[in-house]
Amino acid sequence: MTTTKSDALLPAQGIEAPRSGRIDPKYLRSGSSKSGSFEMAAWVFMRVSGAALVVLIFVHLTVNLLVGEGIHQIDFGFVAGKWANPVWQFWDLTMLWLAMLHGGNGMRTIINDYAEKDSTRMWLKSILYLSVIVIIVLGTMVIFTFEPCLLDGSGQLLESSPSFCQNV
Amino acid sequence: MSTPTKEAAEPASKIDMKESGGGGEVPSFDVTLQVRRYDPEFSDEARWDEWTVTMYGTDRVLDALHKVKWEIDGSLTFRRSCAHGVCGSDAMRINGRNRLACKVLLKDLDLSKPVLVEPIKGLPVEKDLIVDMEPFFQSYREIMPFMVNNSPAPTGERIQSPEERERFDDTTKCILCAACTSSCPVFWTDGQYFGPAAIVNAHRFIFDSRDDAGDMRLEVLNDKEGVWRCRTTFNCTDACPRGIEVTKAIQEVKRAVLSRSM
């Protein structure tokens, strides 16, 4: 005969406490749900990166679209000119990483909130993480290796190169 | 007690009262109630039932439910105990908002349309407006809603300054009606979330200067399903029949968890 805790506590032997063990499993927190403060770190990151992104993005928009000739100045040459300066390389790199992680984490919480089935949640999150990684890696590579004037095998400019490459 | 029965003599100077006093007739009106019914003994499907009853300007939604139950359909099932907004038994979704049926006056609702009454969302419905509150109380128990003090018991009471008492005054008002937790969209899809009510009751002890177990409660609420699940939609603050600033309390607990781990 097994003796449960409620047997010992209740005066009537063997009669379970009302509603005991009747909670739907979907309400029970498994012991492994300890996040080790990951959720807290994510929460703090959202606030810090959000504040940083406000500055990063508005300076970016002002420099690209308002200062100088405005939107008409944007071409390969303009981008190449900016990225010749390590300050702008660092600026755009920070903006890329923060924006992708901030947006990715936002999407992660939305998926957590709205996906009802574990398998749906798992798939959506896998797609999300994959796309975040692809964009971050690709963007980082472009920032450091951007080269608008490409040469072909014989050292000639490619025909598709922008016109300013002739003057370089 | 034999007071002279000359009634007219008493309110000599209160001539104005004669017009307003004297119990003019309370206005009556017809109310259409639409109630979400569910009885697993007869059908697995929930359905809507509709009744039109004549009610008075002083009546509440609970009175209309009583009238239906006592005079029309005795099978209508709902919880209520004190019927005066203290016990927290009759939280339900009235016109899409979580309210205590005993605190909503019919005359304050739009009576040109039926009044919709549903069970609170996110908890398993047992019958009609009755839900299983056990998951809700399970979360409540896990945050240890009792004072823990490790120092030896003093001979008198444990003294606290008015400011120290004021710090957690708002969250002492909770009556555990579950209106906040069952108004939370996060709780609707994730039943494992501790929910606003558990956090409010943790707040009540975390910020109590006499309590020594604040760290343990903060640890419990630092869980994946704890305070960080809150999206500050303010549904809970809107739903609370005691006017507790629930979302603010949750934010304060978040800040406490954060400063504790810094």
PDB file of N, CA, C and O in Angstrom, chain B residues 24-58:
ATOM      1  N   GLY B  24     -39.088  58.178  -3.893  1.00  0.00           N
ATOM      2  CA  GLY B  24     -39.693  58.193  -5.224  1.00  0.00           C
ATOM      3  C   GLY B  24     -39.439  56.872  -5.899  1.00  0.00           C
ATOM      4  O   GLY B  24     -38.479  56.169  -5.571  1.00  0.00           O
ATOM      5  N   GLU B  25     -40.236  56.535  -6.877  1.00  0.00           N
ATOM      6  CA  GLU B  25     -40.121  55.215  -7.459  1.00  0.00           C
ATOM      7  C   GLU B  25     -38.776  55.029  -8.182  1.00  0.00           C
ATOM      8  O   GLU B  25     -38.343  55.906  -8.921  1.00  0.00           O
ATOM      9  N   VAL B  26     -38.119  53.932  -7.919  1.00  0.00           N
ATOM     10  CA  VAL B  26     -36.855  53.635  -8.592  1.00  0.00           C
ATOM     11  C   VAL B  26     -37.177  53.244 -10.028  1.00  0.00           C
ATOM     12  O   VAL B  26     -38.060  52.418 -10.261  1.00  0.00           O
ATOM     13  N   PRO B  27     -36.483  53.851 -10.998  1.00  0.00           N
ATOM     14  CA  PRO B  27     -36.810  53.526 -12.392  1.00  0.00           C
ATOM     15  C   PRO B  27     -36.537  52.055 -12.704  1.00  0.00           C
ATOM     16  O   PRO B  27     -35.556  51.490 -12.238  1.00  0.00           O
ATOM     17  N   SER B  28     -37.422  51.469 -13.467  1.00  0.00           N
ATOM     18  CA  SER B  28     -37.198  50.078 -13.860  1.00  0.00           C
ATOM     19  C   SER B  28     -37.024  50.012 -15.374  1.00  0.00           C
ATOM     20  O   SER B  28     -37.448  50.910 -16.095  1.00  0.00           O
ATOM     21  N   PHE B  29     -36.363  48.965 -15.824  1.00  0.00           N
ATOM     22  CA  PHE B  29     -36.107  48.817 -17.260  1.00  0.00           C
ATOM     23  C   PHE B  29     -35.932  47.340 -17.577  1.00  0.00           C
ATOM     24  O   PHE B  29     -35.705  46.536 -16.676  1.00  0.00           O
ATOM     25  N   ASP B  30     -36.054  47.039 -18.872  1.00  0.00           N
ATOM     26  CA  ASP B  30     -35.851  45.656 -19.289  1.00  0.00           C
ATOM     27  C   ASP B  30     -34.380  45.444 -19.666  1.00  0.00           C
ATOM     28  O   ASP B  30     -33.801  46.261 -20.376  1.00  0.00           O
ATOM     29  N   VAL B  31     -33.827  44.361 -19.179  1.00  0.00           N
ATOM     30  CA  VAL B  31     -32.427  44.030 -19.467  1.00  0.00           C
ATOM     31  C   VAL B  31     -32.384  42.679 -20.167  1.00  0.00           C
ATOM     32  O   VAL B  31     -33.016  41.728 -19.715  1.00  0.00           O
ATOM     33  N   THR B  32     -31.653  42.627 -21.282  1.00  0.00           N
ATOM     34  CA  THR B  32     -31.446  41.327 -21.925  1.00  0.00           C
ATOM     35  C   THR B  32     -30.077  40.808 -21.523  1.00  0.00           C
ATOM     36  O   THR B  32     -29.066  41.479 -21.723  1.00  0.00           O
ATOM     37  N   LEU B  33     -30.082  39.631 -20.936  1.00  0.00           N
ATOM     38  CA  LEU B  33     -28.837  38.999 -20.502  1.00  0.00           C
ATOM     39  C   LEU B  33     -28.485  37.899 -21.487  1.00  0.00           C
ATOM     40  O   LEU B  33     -29.340  37.083 -21.824  1.00  0.00           O
ATOM     41  N   GLN B  34     -27.236  37.886 -21.952  1.00  0.00           N
ATOM     42  CA  GLN B  34     -26.769  36.758 -22.744  1.00  0.00           C
ATOM     43  C   GLN B  34     -25.669  36.080 -21.954  1.00  0.00           C
ATOM     44  O   GLN B  34     -24.634  36.693 -21.686  1.00  0.00           O
ATOM     45  N   VAL B  35     -25.900  34.853 -21.561  1.00  0.00           N
ATOM     46  CA  VAL B  35     -24.960  34.169 -20.681  1.00  0.00           C
ATOM     47  C   VAL B  35     -24.372  32.956 -21.394  1.00  0.00           C
ATOM     48  O   VAL B  35     -25.090  32.194 -22.039  1.00  0.00           O
ATOM     49  N   ARG B  36     -23.063  32.818 -21.277  1.00  0.00           N
ATOM     50  CA  ARG B  36     -22.363  31.668 -21.856  1.00  0.00           C
ATOM     51  C   ARG B  36     -22.611  30.471 -20.954  1.00  0.00           C
ATOM     52  O   ARG B  36     -22.218  30.468 -19.789  1.00  0.00           O
ATOM     53  N   ARG B  37     -23.304  29.452 -21.512  1.00  0.00           N
ATOM     54  CA  ARG B  37     -23.643  28.271 -20.715  1.00  0.00           C
ATOM     55  C   ARG B  37     -22.776  27.097 -21.140  1.00  0.00           C
ATOM     56  O   ARG B  37     -22.466  26.921 -22.310  1.00  0.00           O
ATOM     57  N   TYR B  38     -22.407  26.280 -20.167  1.00  0.00           N
ATOM     58  CA  TYR B  38     -21.643  25.067 -20.466  1.00  0.00           C
ATOM     59  C   TYR B  38     -21.983  24.036 -19.412  1.00  0.00           C
ATOM     60  O   TYR B  38     -21.868  24.303 -18.212  1.00  0.00           O
ATOM     61  N   ASP B  39     -22.474  22.886 -19.847  1.00  0.00           N
ATOM     62  CA  ASP B  39     -22.757  21.816 -18.898  1.00  0.00           C
ATOM     63  C   ASP B  39     -22.255  20.503 -19.480  1.00  0.00           C
ATOM     64  O   ASP B  39     -22.875  19.925 -20.374  1.00  0.00           O
ATOM     65  N   PRO B  40     -21.097  20.047 -19.007  1.00  0.00           N
ATOM     66  CA  PRO B  40     -20.485  18.859 -19.612  1.00  0.00           C
ATOM     67  C   PRO B  40     -21.336  17.601 -19.452  1.00  0.00           C
ATOM     68  O   PRO B  40     -21.109  16.616 -20.146  1.00  0.00           O
ATOM     69  N   GLU B  41     -22.317  17.624 -18.547  1.00  0.00           N
ATOM     70  CA  GLU B  41     -23.158  16.434 -18.388  1.00  0.00           C
ATOM     71  C   GLU B  41     -24.106  16.261 -19.564  1.00  0.00           C
ATOM     72  O   GLU B  41     -24.618  15.171 -19.799  1.00  0.00           O
ATOM     73  N   PHE B  42     -24.378  17.371 -20.263  1.00  0.00           N
ATOM     74  CA  PHE B  42     -25.315  17.282 -21.381  1.00  0.00           C
ATOM     75  C   PHE B  42     -24.657  17.489 -22.724  1.00  0.00           C
ATOM     76  O   PHE B  42     -25.044  16.884 -23.714  1.00  0.00           O
ATOM     77  N   SER B  43     -23.656  18.367 -22.769  1.00  0.00           N
ATOM     78  CA  SER B  43     -23.037  18.641 -24.057  1.00  0.00           C
ATOM     79  C   SER B  43     -21.617  19.144 -23.849  1.00  0.00           C
ATOM     80  O   SER B  43     -21.326  19.845 -22.886  1.00  0.00           O
ATOM     81  N   ASP B  44     -20.727  18.774 -24.773  1.00  0.00           N
ATOM     82  CA  ASP B  44     -19.364  19.279 -24.696  1.00  0.00           C
ATOM     83  C   ASP B  44     -19.254  20.675 -25.290  1.00  0.00           C
ATOM     84  O   ASP B  44     -18.216  21.320 -25.190  1.00  0.00           O
ATOM     85  N   GLU B  45     -20.336  21.117 -25.938  1.00  0.00           N
ATOM     86  CA  GLU B  45     -20.318  22.421 -26.572  1.00  0.00           C
ATOM     87  C   GLU B  45     -20.898  23.472 -25.635  1.00  0.00           C
ATOM     88  O   GLU B  45     -21.944  23.241 -25.008  1.00  0.00           O
ATOM     89  N   ALA B  46     -20.242  24.619 -25.561  1.00  0.00           N
ATOM     90  CA  ALA B  46     -20.827  25.735 -24.811  1.00  0.00           C
ATOM     91  C   ALA B  46     -21.858  26.419 -25.703  1.00  0.00           C
ATOM     92  O   ALA B  46     -21.794  26.311 -26.922  1.00  0.00           O
ATOM     93  N   ARG B  47     -22.833  27.071 -25.103  1.00  0.00           N
ATOM     94  CA  ARG B  47     -23.854  27.754 -25.905  1.00  0.00           C
ATOM     95  C   ARG B  47     -24.218  29.067 -25.225  1.00  0.00           C
ATOM     96  O   ARG B  47     -23.838  29.334 -24.089  1.00  0.00           O
ATOM     97  N   TRP B  48     -24.948  29.918 -25.942  1.00  0.00           N
ATOM     98  CA  TRP B  48     -25.427  31.178 -25.369  1.00  0.00           C
ATOM     99  C   TRP B  48     -26.892  31.018 -24.989  1.00  0.00           C
ATOM    100  O   TRP B  48     -27.674  30.487 -25.766  1.00  0.00           O
ATOM    101  N   ASP B  49     -27.263  31.483 -23.811  1.00  0.00           N
ATOM    102  CA  ASP B  49     -28.673  31.566 -23.432  1.00  0.00           C
ATOM    103  C   ASP B  49     -29.032  33.025 -23.248  1.00  0.00           C
ATOM    104  O   ASP B  49     -28.208  33.832 -22.838  1.00  0.00           O
ATOM    105  N   GLU B  50     -30.286  33.344 -23.560  1.00  0.00           N
ATOM    106  CA  GLU B  50     -30.691  34.747 -23.481  1.00  0.00           C
ATOM    107  C   GLU B  50     -31.980  34.875 -22.693  1.00  0.00           C
ATOM    108  O   GLU B  50     -32.920  34.087 -22.896  1.00  0.00           O
ATOM    109  N   TRP B  51     -32.022  35.817 -21.761  1.00  0.00           N
ATOM    110  CA  TRP B  51     -33.244  36.089 -21.010  1.00  0.00           C
ATOM    111  C   TRP B  51     -33.443  37.596 -20.957  1.00  0.00           C
ATOM    112  O   TRP B  51     -32.474  38.356 -20.892  1.00  0.00           O
ATOM    113  N   THR B  52     -34.693  38.011 -20.959  1.00  0.00           N
ATOM    114  CA  THR B  52     -34.987  39.419 -20.734  1.00  0.00           C
ATOM    115  C   THR B  52     -35.749  39.541 -19.411  1.00  0.00           C
ATOM    116  O   THR B  52     -36.760  38.869 -19.212  1.00  0.00           O
ATOM    117  N   VAL B  53     -35.193  40.338 -18.502  1.00  0.00           N
ATOM    118  CA  VAL B  53     -35.800  40.488 -17.178  1.00  0.00           C
ATOM    119  C   VAL B  53     -35.996  41.969 -16.872  1.00  0.00           C
ATOM    120  O   VAL B  53     -35.281  42.816 -17.396  1.00  0.00           O
ATOM    121  N   THR B  54     -36.979  42.246 -16.049  1.00  0.00           N
ATOM    122  CA  THR B  54     -37.212  43.631 -15.639  1.00  0.00           C
ATOM    123  C   THR B  54     -36.420  43.904 -14.363  1.00  0.00           C
ATOM    124  O   THR B  54     -36.594  43.204 -13.366  1.00  0.00           O
ATOM    125  N   MET B  55     -35.547  44.887 -14.429  1.00  0.00           N
ATOM    126  CA  MET B  55     -34.692  45.186 -13.282  1.00  0.00           C
ATOM    127  C   MET B  55     -34.839  46.656 -12.914  1.00  0.00           C
ATOM    128  O   MET B  55     -35.453  47.437 -13.645  1.00  0.00           O
ATOM    129  N   TYR B  56     -34.234  47.026 -11.781  1.00  0.00           N
ATOM    130  CA  TYR B  56     -34.367  48.391 -11.283  1.00  0.00           C
ATOM    131  C   TYR B  56     -33.032  49.127 -11.308  1.00  0.00           C
ATOM    132  O   TYR B  56     -31.972  48.508 -11.397  1.00  0.00           O
ATOM    133  N   GLY B  57     -33.107  50.424 -11.201  1.00  0.00           N
ATOM    134  CA  GLY B  57     -31.905  51.258 -11.297  1.00  0.00           C
ATOM    135  C   GLY B  57     -30.877  50.970 -10.222  1.00  0.00           C
ATOM    136  O   GLY B  57     -29.710  51.316 -10.354  1.00  0.00           O
ATOM    137  N   THR B  58     -31.304  50.336  -9.142  1.00  0.00           N
ATOM    138  CA  THR B  58     -30.367  50.035  -8.056  1.00  0.00           C
ATOM    139  C   THR B  58     -29.757  48.637  -8.199  1.00  0.00           C
ATOM    140  O   THR B  58     -28.969  48.229  -7.348  1.00  0.00           O
TER     141      THR B  58
END
